[in-house]
């Protein structure tokens, strides 16, 4: 891995044994993109990739009419000179001009990777793992300095990028758009993949062939959202899960975002990602700076599984931090679907006690333990225990749960308040609200103005005290509504464009303070399920509740879709009751477990209500997960058969040394007298013998011939009916 600088040609080659990223200074003095893709040998000069040509209607650069930025690939495109494609950033000068044209000023090559203060970011554990190029550009007219940062990692086909702006001039400058990354690709023979959905059906892969014009997704909801995720893939048309070229771009950020591909009239593609420019503006006084979030760029020639595996490993090892980073996650029991907010200490202890009997390790008390919170219309924000429900307080209940030999976890939703709460009655000014306009509600609640110091201090004090008193081991941090009327009462009119970004920075800051105080506390992020499951959150909370939809068939799809961008160790997945509370469907408890294993694993039901037979199955599931969770959560995950294209779903996890694997297949509906079907396994050692289900197979035969998954071989609908599934362990 290296960053090679060729002084004569003024070109930079960022390379490791998998990828090359080449930058050259263009004739107008700004950095241009010469190549990104699979590794190519280094060369002193690749200026032949710079285009000088005249096309009708084209605008050239001053004094260089044959050189147009529009005909070239740019590193960080501005708008307004000779390139009129959509820009990566825009700066408004005090004279009203949007034109900006910074040029290369200097560069620095560092070992390792600097932190991004206040923002989540990839990191290195020793400085030999990565190198960082800082390219400083300066605009001689308005004084804006822009530092483009690129890190190449030794062990990953990944470049991470971010941008720092500094007003080096004498007048105020306003940043109106500041994306984190822009990549100009020489063609548009790509299929764009986005991960879209809604509450309860998060992260469905959507495929669109790129063509002239703009393909874009984003969020203006104040959080990354279930509607679209800040992660996109461009794949070649013939790329599948196992072979072919693909690029992935992800934003390590949890707020508003824009992901966009523009195909121009000459068939080239500009792919960009960053903070959504709508409702964003940032004034920089002379000397002030602004740091964008970081974006990750991945390249693979090994198909979509290859791309996902890179992100899984990168996020697990170099984004998640601290005590829980790669530790097997505790098997938990959450009371939400069992009781909603209707519980007492006694009923909770009864549920927890049964969990202990099943071997569960962590009990989580969900919503309803504080204030007057008997339903979702009241109490939110009053982070004081409800003594009518829990007479001994949180510490009393926690002590009893700890006494049973389980860890204790608690639900909170710090960013929100019900109007019917003591907090709102005391501080109606603490919410985000547009002056003089009615305040919109979502789930009967408003959003606190997290940018205010007093709000942050209140929340920090309450959370800190509660965690301390209860010796709490786990926090589920929820967020159940989108932000509307994003206006902060304490800010001047010209500062309102900062609020969305400062809001999420304040959320990050609160997490950071609590992590600092309680380094062994496990956080699970949640936003009505997976509405804020993004790379930014993984820096603080190594796991996220995948979806409020706990139906096993639905979850199969959600977890399959989520696995494109996120490691399965980061996705909260529970066995819940039947009929399922979201779909009314009855799935066998085995299938509910077989889906939930491929995540952090837990239960969300009253185990006392199960039949003896079902409870025995729960005990077996807990034992199975304890035996295999290190392999499942830490191994290499392969998608094998997509539930989005057929009646079957299959996936597997293989240990790093390929000696063990867990393979699972699921069938939604039972078909009568079906044809035979096999699923080919992946990632095994072809010449190794694996024991599975009482016989031995070579890895090669399992990968080439496959495992028979024909429906209903026993002709017994009781046994092999709808929602049938199997999990098979392979021991080599
Ligand atoms: C939404 C979450 O996704 C649920 O799991 C549960 O915690 C509820 N909120 C509680 O209000």
XYZ file of C-alpha atoms and ligand atoms in Angstrom:
743
model
C 0.000 0.000 0.000
C 1.400 3.374 -0.908
C 0.700 6.879 -2.110
C 3.202 7.622 -4.850
C 3.770 11.220 -5.955
C 5.280 11.881 -9.374
C 6.583 15.441 -9.072
C 7.262 15.975 -12.755
C 3.798 15.020 -13.983
C 2.188 16.180 -10.723
C 0.297 12.907 -10.382
C -0.627 10.876 -7.314
C -1.152 7.134 -7.300
C -2.936 5.699 -4.275
C -2.559 1.956 -4.501
C -2.609 -1.311 -2.609
C -2.640 -4.852 -3.957
C -6.302 -4.512 -4.948
C -7.103 -0.997 -6.182
C -5.556 2.073 -7.822
C -6.770 5.648 -7.552
C -4.904 8.137 -9.710
C -5.130 11.915 -9.474
C -3.394 14.416 -11.765
C -3.309 18.196 -11.786
C -5.343 19.405 -14.780
C -4.198 22.237 -17.093
C -6.331 24.760 -15.153
C -4.495 23.834 -11.942
C -7.192 21.795 -10.166
C -6.954 18.088 -9.396
C -8.499 15.734 -11.929
C -9.421 12.105 -11.658
C -7.421 9.909 -13.973
C -8.407 6.432 -12.826
C -10.185 4.433 -10.141
C -10.570 0.685 -10.294
C -8.675 -2.582 -9.988
C -4.963 -2.120 -9.291
C -2.812 -1.165 -12.275
C 0.989 -0.800 -12.321
C 2.406 2.562 -11.402
C 3.545 4.868 -14.191
C 5.272 8.236 -14.007
C 2.871 9.984 -16.292
C -0.677 9.288 -17.374
C -1.376 12.733 -18.833
C -2.797 11.052 -21.923
C -5.979 10.681 -19.892
C -6.464 14.455 -19.845
C -8.734 15.587 -22.671
C -8.053 18.614 -24.825
C -10.599 18.924 -27.550
C -13.194 21.304 -28.842
C -16.858 20.325 -29.139
C -19.561 22.625 -30.490
C -21.184 24.792 -27.784
C -18.381 23.887 -25.411
C -16.892 26.503 -23.127
C -13.150 26.431 -22.624
C -11.078 27.737 -19.758
C -9.869 31.343 -19.975
C -6.749 31.410 -22.195
C -7.191 27.705 -23.039
C -10.122 27.434 -25.362
C -9.364 23.800 -26.181
C -9.466 22.757 -22.549
C -12.844 22.335 -20.948
C -13.497 20.922 -17.500
C -16.697 19.451 -18.886
C -14.644 17.034 -21.000
C -12.530 15.944 -18.037
C -12.896 13.960 -14.860
C -12.628 16.163 -11.792
C -11.840 15.390 -8.177
C -14.098 17.916 -6.521
C -16.170 19.686 -9.155
C -17.332 23.260 -8.738
C -20.012 24.840 -10.906
C -19.908 27.874 -13.089
C -16.841 27.875 -15.327
C -16.418 25.364 -18.125
C -18.168 22.423 -16.448
C -21.918 22.757 -16.118
C -22.659 19.314 -14.755
C -23.961 19.192 -11.176
C -21.232 20.221 -8.730
C -19.941 18.624 -5.547
C -19.897 21.944 -3.703
C -20.959 25.554 -4.025
C -19.625 28.622 -2.280
C -21.401 31.961 -2.323
C -19.059 34.955 -2.148
C -20.183 38.142 -0.416
C -20.621 39.798 -3.833
C -23.307 37.242 -4.763
C -21.169 35.165 -7.136
C -21.360 31.382 -7.017
C -18.363 30.896 -9.293
C -15.427 29.259 -7.630
C -12.296 27.801 -9.092
C -9.700 26.744 -6.560
C -6.388 25.347 -7.754
C -3.803 23.001 -6.309
C -1.694 24.715 -3.682
C 0.159 21.988 -1.799
C -0.097 18.448 -0.541
C 0.918 16.275 2.352
C 1.173 12.482 2.615
C 0.651 11.120 6.116
C 1.003 7.706 7.669
C -2.249 6.359 9.112
C -5.425 8.388 9.136
C -6.303 11.528 11.095
C -9.559 11.570 13.146
C -12.477 13.747 12.166
C -13.297 15.514 15.451
C -16.985 15.278 16.336
C -17.778 12.983 13.424
C -17.847 9.218 13.055
C -15.025 7.945 10.852
C -12.947 4.939 9.928
C -9.784 4.607 11.957
C -6.519 2.697 11.982
C -5.035 0.782 14.885
C -1.488 1.317 13.770
C -0.190 3.857 11.321
C 1.223 1.262 8.922
C -2.316 0.192 7.976
C -3.131 3.209 5.855
C -1.807 6.345 4.215
C -3.588 9.635 3.780
C -3.176 12.257 1.087
C -4.209 15.800 1.950
C -4.564 17.940 -1.169
C -4.931 21.648 -0.433
C -6.642 23.831 -3.031
C -6.969 27.598 -2.859
C -9.335 29.924 -4.642
C -7.282 33.049 -5.427
C -10.400 35.198 -5.810
C -12.576 34.495 -2.754
C -9.883 33.003 -0.509
C -11.607 29.656 0.140
C -9.209 26.858 1.004
C -10.349 23.295 0.425
C -8.487 20.298 1.776
C -9.407 17.049 0.034
C -8.531 14.061 2.172
C -8.010 10.550 0.754
C -7.081 7.485 2.781
C -6.012 4.210 1.228
C -6.061 1.129 3.454
C -3.514 -1.661 3.227
C -6.030 -4.452 3.699
C -9.151 -3.256 1.882
C -10.069 -2.286 -1.686
C -11.277 0.980 -0.224
C -10.576 4.700 -0.447
C -12.179 6.948 2.138
C -12.659 10.623 1.436
C -13.733 13.795 3.216
C -13.363 17.530 2.663
C -12.396 20.428 4.915
C -13.275 24.012 3.978
C -11.527 27.014 5.470
C -12.275 30.634 4.775
C -8.799 31.986 4.164
C -10.114 35.267 2.760
C -11.192 38.545 4.283
C -14.941 38.333 3.725
C -17.698 36.045 4.856
C -18.302 33.036 2.566
C -21.390 30.836 2.551
C -21.071 27.126 1.724
C -24.313 26.062 0.081
C -23.360 22.553 -0.897
C -20.518 20.436 0.459
C -20.699 16.810 -0.597
C -18.098 14.430 0.765
C -17.106 12.657 -2.420
C -17.424 12.934 -6.168
C -16.289 10.301 -8.632
C -16.291 10.847 -12.391
C -16.475 7.550 -14.267
C -15.639 7.274 -17.964
C -18.839 5.411 -18.967
C -22.335 4.729 -17.720
C -22.687 1.004 -18.328
C -23.869 0.496 -14.793
C -26.907 -0.623 -12.877
C -27.496 1.656 -9.893
C -28.590 -0.114 -6.711
C -30.266 1.704 -3.840
C -31.758 0.332 -0.624
C -35.195 1.773 -0.112
C -38.359 1.078 1.813
C -40.402 2.412 4.682
C -41.165 1.604 8.298
C -41.464 -2.175 8.597
C -39.954 -2.935 5.178
C -36.505 -1.441 5.296
C -33.692 -1.789 2.724
C -35.231 -3.433 -0.303
C -32.658 -3.481 -3.105
C -33.849 -1.435 -6.109
C -31.998 -1.800 -9.428
C -32.039 0.893 -12.141
C -30.045 1.004 -15.347
C -28.223 4.336 -15.550
C -29.031 6.512 -18.527
C -28.760 10.183 -19.476
C -29.899 12.472 -16.693
C -29.872 12.256 -12.930
C -30.578 9.238 -10.728
C -30.746 10.256 -7.093
C -31.947 9.353 -3.629
C -31.687 11.238 -0.378
C -33.176 12.151 2.924
C -34.459 15.498 4.180
C -35.941 13.913 7.296
C -33.129 14.753 9.694
C -32.035 11.112 9.855
C -30.777 8.726 7.225
C -34.259 7.100 7.108
C -35.936 3.853 6.094
C -37.033 5.480 2.846
C -33.521 5.415 1.428
C -30.166 4.460 2.907
C -26.931 6.477 2.450
C -25.320 3.658 0.519
C -25.428 2.949 -3.214
C -23.814 0.464 -5.564
C -22.988 0.789 -9.241
C -22.628 -2.656 -10.738
C -21.969 -3.826 -14.268
C -25.005 -5.425 -15.893
C -23.505 -8.926 -15.790
C -22.287 -8.601 -12.206
C -24.014 -10.983 -9.806
C -23.411 -12.050 -6.231
C -20.309 -14.051 -7.133
C -18.511 -12.328 -9.969
C -18.188 -9.050 -11.794
C -17.273 -5.462 -11.147
C -19.085 -3.158 -8.756
C -18.442 0.093 -6.878
C -19.972 0.892 -3.532
C -20.277 4.352 -1.999
C -21.398 4.836 1.587
C -21.641 7.862 3.832
C -20.532 7.581 7.436
C -23.279 9.873 8.587
C -26.796 9.666 10.044
C -28.438 12.936 8.950
C -29.802 14.311 5.675
C -27.971 12.963 2.652
C -27.928 13.026 -1.130
C -26.613 10.218 -3.345
C -26.646 11.051 -7.009
C -25.408 9.803 -10.370
C -25.482 12.172 -13.319
C -24.949 10.730 -16.774
C -23.964 13.490 -19.169
C -24.426 13.929 -22.854
C -21.147 12.133 -23.606
C -22.124 9.087 -21.583
C -19.856 9.662 -18.589
C -21.107 9.279 -15.010
C -20.592 11.569 -12.031
C -21.359 9.766 -8.772
C -21.605 11.873 -5.616
C -22.548 11.477 -1.983
C -22.744 13.780 1.008
C -24.919 15.977 3.184
C -28.078 16.916 1.293
C -27.573 20.459 -0.035
C -31.237 21.388 0.416
C -31.817 23.158 3.750
C -28.037 23.268 4.239
C -25.956 26.408 4.311
C -22.942 27.199 6.393
C -21.497 30.662 6.796
C -17.767 30.807 7.329
C -16.332 33.981 8.779
C -12.664 34.620 7.901
C -10.570 31.934 9.570
C -13.496 29.550 10.231
C -13.695 25.981 8.928
C -16.197 23.261 8.089
C -15.583 19.525 7.981
C -17.770 17.226 5.848
C -18.578 13.677 6.954
C -16.495 10.861 5.537
C -17.484 8.735 2.557
C -16.267 5.231 1.750
C -15.576 4.080 -1.774
C -15.207 0.330 -2.411
C -14.248 -1.461 -5.599
C -14.685 -5.141 -6.266
C -14.274 -7.536 -9.134
C -15.685 -10.333 -6.967
C -19.379 -9.585 -7.300
C -21.806 -8.167 -4.793
C -20.868 -10.640 -2.068
C -17.265 -9.455 -2.459
C -18.334 -5.847 -2.086
C -20.506 -6.539 0.958
C -17.824 -8.655 2.630
C -15.360 -5.767 2.323
C -17.797 -3.397 4.006
C -18.712 -5.950 6.679
C -15.113 -6.475 7.657
C -14.204 -2.779 7.411
C -17.128 -1.692 9.578
C -16.612 -4.455 12.128
C -12.886 -3.856 12.461
C -12.276 -0.216 11.589
C -15.527 1.649 12.285
C -17.102 -0.010 15.319
C -15.045 0.715 18.381
C -14.445 -0.166 21.970
C -15.409 -3.019 24.224
C -18.165 -4.556 22.080
C -16.453 -4.077 18.740
C -15.885 -7.739 17.896
C -17.301 -9.377 21.009
C -20.106 -11.887 20.547
C -23.334 -10.087 21.352
C -25.395 -11.121 24.383
C -28.597 -13.041 23.637
C -31.360 -10.756 24.825
C -35.006 -10.827 25.796
C -36.963 -7.599 25.216
C -40.412 -7.078 26.714
C -41.827 -4.718 24.030
C -44.012 -7.087 22.025
C -44.798 -9.010 25.239
C -46.261 -6.164 27.296
C -46.036 -2.875 25.363
C -46.215 -0.276 28.189
C -48.543 -2.290 30.377
C -46.298 -3.915 32.969
C -45.382 -4.019 36.650
C -42.177 -5.063 38.318
C -43.784 -8.397 39.045
C -44.833 -9.091 35.458
C -41.408 -8.042 34.183
C -39.632 -10.321 36.638
C -41.843 -13.217 35.567
C -40.883 -12.717 31.934
C -37.224 -12.204 32.788
C -37.201 -15.290 35.030
C -38.425 -17.478 32.193
C -35.734 -15.933 30.003
C -33.105 -16.906 32.523
C -34.455 -20.462 32.510
C -33.965 -20.520 28.739
C -30.351 -19.378 29.111
C -30.860 -15.782 27.972
C -28.093 -13.401 28.990
C -29.559 -9.888 28.850
C -33.007 -8.634 29.769
C -34.114 -5.357 28.154
C -36.884 -3.199 29.582
C -38.414 -1.277 26.701
C -40.639 1.818 26.547
C -42.962 2.757 29.431
C -40.755 2.731 32.576
C -40.672 6.498 33.191
C -42.931 9.478 33.874
C -46.640 9.041 33.141
C -45.814 6.804 30.197
C -48.790 4.460 30.053
C -49.253 4.980 26.337
C -47.432 6.888 23.623
C -49.338 10.147 24.133
C -47.544 11.138 27.314
C -44.461 11.138 29.476
C -41.742 11.161 26.829
C -38.919 13.384 28.059
C -39.562 12.752 31.780
C -36.626 10.465 32.420
C -37.569 9.679 36.028
C -38.787 6.211 36.914
C -42.517 5.561 37.236
C -42.754 4.285 40.824
C -46.289 3.001 40.364
C -44.889 0.440 37.916
C -41.452 -0.019 39.425
C -41.637 0.763 43.160
C -37.977 -0.039 43.698
C -36.917 2.230 40.850
C -34.693 1.193 37.980
C -31.984 0.300 40.456
C -34.380 -2.031 42.316
C -35.409 -3.875 39.166
C -31.868 -3.925 37.799
C -30.593 -5.416 41.031
C -33.125 -8.238 40.800
C -32.297 -8.946 37.157
C -28.591 -8.846 37.924
C -29.321 -11.125 40.870
C -30.788 -13.687 38.458
C -27.441 -13.695 36.661
C -28.501 -11.655 33.637
C -27.370 -8.298 32.335
C -29.886 -5.472 32.398
C -30.738 -3.145 29.515
C -33.017 -0.140 29.186
C -34.880 1.670 26.387
C -34.611 5.448 25.994
C -35.668 7.944 23.344
C -33.637 11.000 24.368
C -34.250 13.222 21.355
C -38.027 13.477 21.791
C -40.756 14.910 24.022
C -44.541 14.500 24.308
C -46.418 17.809 24.712
C -48.133 16.032 27.602
C -45.000 15.797 29.735
C -43.478 17.719 32.631
C -40.473 18.464 30.442
C -42.536 20.172 27.752
C -44.662 22.027 30.283
C -41.467 23.410 31.848
C -39.601 24.034 28.563
C -41.940 24.519 25.598
C -39.085 26.418 23.952
C -36.810 23.335 23.879
C -38.280 21.859 20.691
C -37.545 22.434 17.030
C -40.458 24.568 15.780
C -41.080 27.226 13.130
C -41.853 30.597 14.753
C -45.550 31.480 14.777
C -46.604 28.186 13.186
C -48.394 25.193 14.656
C -46.092 22.436 15.873
C -46.526 19.166 13.974
C -46.680 15.934 15.907
C -45.489 12.472 14.917
C -46.433 9.583 17.226
C -47.770 12.369 19.515
C -44.287 13.755 19.996
C -42.001 16.629 19.040
C -38.275 16.733 18.437
C -36.025 18.398 21.001
C -33.605 20.989 19.732
C -30.507 18.929 20.331
C -28.306 21.851 19.262
C -29.110 23.676 22.532
C -26.620 23.316 25.372
C -29.409 23.203 28.002
C -31.159 20.329 26.193
C -27.899 18.421 25.889
C -27.040 18.957 29.552
C -30.496 17.818 30.722
C -30.284 14.647 28.661
C -26.709 13.925 29.628
C -27.457 14.355 33.328
C -30.593 12.130 33.195
C -29.023 9.384 31.123
C -25.789 9.391 33.084
C -27.620 9.202 36.432
C -29.991 6.429 35.267
C -27.188 4.303 33.818
C -25.143 4.763 36.973
C -27.996 4.029 39.390
C -29.132 0.903 37.584
C -25.600 -0.285 36.716
C -27.081 -0.626 33.260
C -25.294 -2.842 30.750
C -27.153 -2.011 27.536
C -29.100 0.946 26.154
C -31.582 0.803 23.276
C -31.547 4.387 21.933
C -34.728 4.907 19.948
C -35.875 7.773 17.674
C -39.466 7.508 16.526
C -40.226 10.421 14.296
C -38.823 12.344 11.434
C -37.811 15.976 11.961
C -40.168 18.628 10.632
C -40.140 22.437 11.101
C -36.408 22.308 11.586
C -35.856 25.702 13.181
C -33.785 26.425 16.264
C -35.086 29.324 18.396
C -31.626 30.272 19.635
C -30.076 30.745 16.231
C -29.941 33.822 14.013
C -31.818 33.639 10.685
C -28.613 33.132 8.692
C -27.568 30.254 10.986
C -30.707 28.148 10.405
C -29.040 26.276 7.530
C -26.764 24.642 10.112
C -29.489 23.116 12.261
C -29.964 19.697 10.647
C -26.228 19.034 10.688
C -25.686 20.421 14.178
C -28.583 18.297 15.399
C -26.889 15.067 14.375
C -23.520 16.302 15.657
C -25.210 16.847 19.035
C -26.603 13.287 18.981
C -23.102 12.008 18.257
C -21.697 14.172 21.079
C -24.161 12.766 23.603
C -23.292 9.214 22.574
C -19.585 10.054 22.816
C -19.900 11.444 26.342
C -21.792 8.381 27.554
C -19.352 5.993 25.854
C -16.543 7.901 27.581
C -18.255 7.506 30.969
C -19.360 3.892 30.492
C -16.965 2.201 28.079
C -18.499 -1.277 28.545
C -22.074 -0.162 27.924
C -23.541 -1.792 24.802
C -25.632 0.563 22.661
C -28.267 -0.615 20.187
C -29.494 2.217 17.997
C -33.071 2.205 16.790
C -35.358 4.533 14.898
C -38.742 2.792 14.753
C -36.622 -0.141 13.604
C -34.090 0.518 10.858
C -34.746 4.196 10.120
C -31.277 5.224 11.265
C -29.279 2.110 10.526
C -26.281 3.669 8.780
C -22.498 3.624 8.934
C -22.425 6.777 11.086
C -24.366 5.125 13.886
C -22.137 2.032 13.876
C -19.289 4.174 15.206
C -21.265 4.697 18.418
C -23.700 1.786 18.594
C -22.271 -1.459 17.185
C -25.766 -2.856 16.643
C -29.089 -1.451 15.453
C -32.630 -2.785 15.658
C -33.165 -3.944 12.079
C -36.908 -3.395 11.792
C -40.100 -3.252 13.843
C -41.334 -5.935 11.501
C -40.476 -9.141 13.367
C -42.308 -11.546 11.042
C -39.758 -14.171 9.951
C -40.664 -14.061 6.247
C -40.506 -10.272 6.156
C -37.319 -10.285 8.216
C -35.671 -12.626 5.731
C -36.048 -9.895 3.117
C -35.080 -7.045 5.421
C -31.974 -8.829 6.691
C -31.018 -9.917 3.181
C -31.332 -6.317 1.915
C -29.505 -4.897 4.927
C -26.611 -7.315 4.415
C -25.593 -5.546 1.183
C -24.233 -2.656 3.197
C -23.966 -3.764 6.821
C -22.469 -6.682 8.762
C -25.003 -9.111 10.196
C -23.405 -8.581 13.623
C -24.857 -5.059 13.487
C -28.483 -6.042 12.910
C -30.798 -6.644 15.859
C -33.007 -9.681 15.113
C -35.519 -11.313 17.464
C -37.838 -14.277 17.683
C -41.324 -12.891 18.385
C -44.785 -14.304 19.020
C -47.324 -15.705 16.555
C -49.654 -14.683 15.098
C -47.059 -12.047 14.316
C -48.009 -8.572 15.553
C -47.211 -6.885 12.237
C -48.462 -9.418 9.662
C -50.747 -11.777 11.565
C -48.735 -14.633 10.048
C -47.949 -17.890 11.833
C -44.429 -19.105 11.188
C -42.989 -22.142 12.943
C -40.805 -21.186 15.894
C -37.909 -23.015 14.239
C -38.079 -20.684 11.232
C -38.373 -17.632 13.473
C -35.149 -18.742 15.157
C -33.462 -19.731 11.893
C -33.923 -16.177 10.579
C -33.040 -14.403 13.834
C -29.740 -16.322 14.206
C -28.340 -14.228 11.357
C -28.089 -11.043 13.379
C -27.485 -10.219 17.031
C -30.244 -12.667 18.109
C -32.768 -12.331 20.867
C -36.397 -12.820 21.813
C -39.270 -10.390 22.024
C -42.239 -12.227 23.533
C -43.521 -13.611 26.808
C -41.839 -16.989 27.027
C -44.359 -18.003 29.727
C -47.030 -18.144 27.046
C -45.284 -20.765 24.933
C -46.204 -24.442 24.970
C -43.696 -26.768 26.640
C -42.621 -27.954 23.229
C -42.030 -24.394 22.007
C -40.117 -23.515 25.164
C -37.872 -26.528 24.657
C -37.201 -25.203 21.149
C -36.291 -21.778 22.613
C -33.799 -23.441 24.940
C -32.276 -25.266 21.966
C -32.068 -22.003 20.013
C -30.278 -20.216 22.842
C -27.827 -23.115 23.158
C -27.267 -23.181 19.389
C -26.561 -19.454 19.254
C -24.160 -19.629 22.180
C -22.262 -22.347 20.343
C -22.170 -20.671 16.933
C -22.494 -16.905 17.444
C -18.774 -16.228 17.151
C -18.793 -17.934 13.772
C -22.073 -16.366 12.634
C -21.307 -12.819 13.773
C -17.614 -12.873 12.914
C -17.500 -15.020 9.768
C -17.763 -14.218 6.079
C -21.394 -13.829 5.033
C -22.607 -14.976 1.599
C -25.989 -14.313 0.057
C -26.882 -17.413 -1.976
C -30.516 -17.117 -3.100
C -32.546 -13.930 -3.013
C -35.991 -13.808 -1.393
C -36.720 -10.858 -3.683
C -36.695 -13.000 -6.795
C -38.195 -16.300 -5.734
C -39.870 -18.459 -3.134
C -36.517 -19.437 -1.615
C -33.935 -17.583 0.388
C -30.504 -18.918 1.303
C -27.389 -17.536 2.899
C -24.381 -18.828 4.799
C -21.477 -17.786 6.981
C -17.990 -19.268 6.682
C -15.255 -18.965 9.322
C -12.148 -16.985 8.322
C -10.088 -20.210 8.131
C -12.886 -21.927 6.124
C -12.973 -24.856 8.537
C -16.600 -24.290 9.635
C -19.745 -22.863 8.171
C -23.418 -22.396 8.909
C -25.773 -22.581 5.938
C -29.479 -21.691 6.052
C -32.280 -21.939 3.558
C -35.855 -20.805 3.817
C -38.906 -21.389 1.700
C -41.849 -19.025 1.897
C -44.722 -21.068 0.483
C -45.064 -24.812 0.196
C -45.564 -25.994 -3.418
C -47.183 -29.304 -4.223
C -45.133 -31.836 -6.173
C -42.334 -29.357 -6.939
C -39.285 -29.841 -9.134
C -36.010 -30.607 -7.432
C -33.794 -27.708 -6.473
C -30.277 -27.286 -5.153
C -28.484 -24.238 -3.792
C -24.760 -23.966 -4.442
C -22.742 -23.098 -1.345
C -19.840 -20.639 -1.412
C -16.597 -19.720 0.295
C -15.676 -23.264 1.398
C -12.329 -24.967 0.954
C -12.925 -27.116 -2.152
C -10.614 -29.918 -1.021
C -11.696 -30.080 2.579
C -14.181 -32.664 3.860
C -17.024 -31.148 5.847
C -19.320 -33.141 8.123
C -22.956 -32.160 7.830
C -26.126 -33.967 8.833
C -24.414 -37.279 9.414
C -22.273 -37.538 6.315
C -19.229 -35.976 4.687
C -19.003 -33.750 1.635
C -16.081 -32.050 -0.041
C -16.349 -28.269 -0.069
C -15.984 -28.500 -3.850
C -19.054 -30.686 -4.259
C -21.157 -28.451 -2.025
C -20.081 -25.448 -4.085
C -20.493 -27.094 -7.503
C -23.333 -29.581 -6.999
C -25.068 -27.782 -4.152
C -27.359 -28.739 -1.291
C -30.809 -30.106 -2.056
C -33.508 -27.696 -0.912
C -36.479 -29.291 -2.661
C -39.775 -28.458 -0.981
C -41.681 -30.947 1.110
C -39.592 -34.090 0.562
C -41.526 -35.844 3.324
C -44.962 -34.964 1.930
C -45.985 -33.978 5.418
C -47.508 -30.478 5.420
C -47.332 -30.362 9.224
C -43.580 -30.764 8.984
C -42.695 -29.194 5.677
C -45.512 -26.711 5.095
C -45.333 -22.980 4.484
C -42.388 -21.050 5.936
C -40.190 -24.104 6.148
C -36.482 -23.560 6.862
C -33.321 -25.425 7.772
C -29.992 -24.443 9.310
C -27.089 -26.770 8.589
C -23.742 -26.696 10.338
C -20.682 -27.776 8.352
C -17.655 -28.857 10.366
C -14.432 -29.373 8.461
C -40.028 1.659 18.295
C -39.056 0.532 18.399
O -38.602 0.161 17.141
C -39.723 -0.624 19.145
O -38.871 -1.724 19.172
C -40.069 -0.163 20.522
O -38.896 0.129 21.242
C -40.969 1.056 20.460
N -40.406 2.079 19.617
C -41.217 1.630 21.835
O -41.907 2.791 21.798
